[in-house]
Amino acid sequence: MPHPTRIFKTVKELSKAWKGYKKDLTEQNKEWLNVQYVGKDGCRVTDPLKVPMTLEGFKRYCRNNHGDVSHYFDNDGELYNDFRVICRAIREEIRENQIIGGMLGVYNPSITQRLNNLQDKQQVENISPPPLFPDVPTDNSDK
């Protein structure tokens, strides 16, 4: 199977695309609106929502503007080792954006937790008390 052609020849080019994606997000913020009706007359007020960074969003942005970048992040066959640092930095910036946004209530905290594997894990043990009459069989095998 042939290897995909490199869309970005240098880390600097991929970094430039990442900056382009973040600029694109500010434009998307104008498209996603929170609509409220306030005051006694119910005046319609719209506020732009902050669109979170996502790896899927970055991949979509690149696909629409440059080409598929999935192979840079997957690094199959270690063909993109020179891009590992920038790909890790992009993932970390996305994760940080989602976590801080969730903590501040800008993004849904529950979804943010699930996307970033931050759920509280509780272990529930069901311990049965000792039987009141230990000599009496508890199963119905006598019938």
C-alpha angles and dihedrals in degrees: 000000000000119000117248116259113255110252091188115044095188138033087241091061092051090047089053090053089050090054089049090053092052090050089049089054091059088056091049089052087067091054099051109068135184107218119205134171110217138180130026091295093049096238112196112243124181125198123187114245122225109246111218123234114251133176088229090055091051091049090050091049091051093045090053095044108025114002140269114330099176091107091059090060096038092047092196111191088009089270092140101046091130088063097050095097095050092044090052091047090051092050091048093049090050092049092047091049092051095045095047091044090051093047091051092046093243089119127032104278093209094055091043090054093050095046091052099037093245099134120139107249114211123185115211118198120197106208115183116215116242113272117267092225108033094181094058113086113240098202124078095234092121093070 
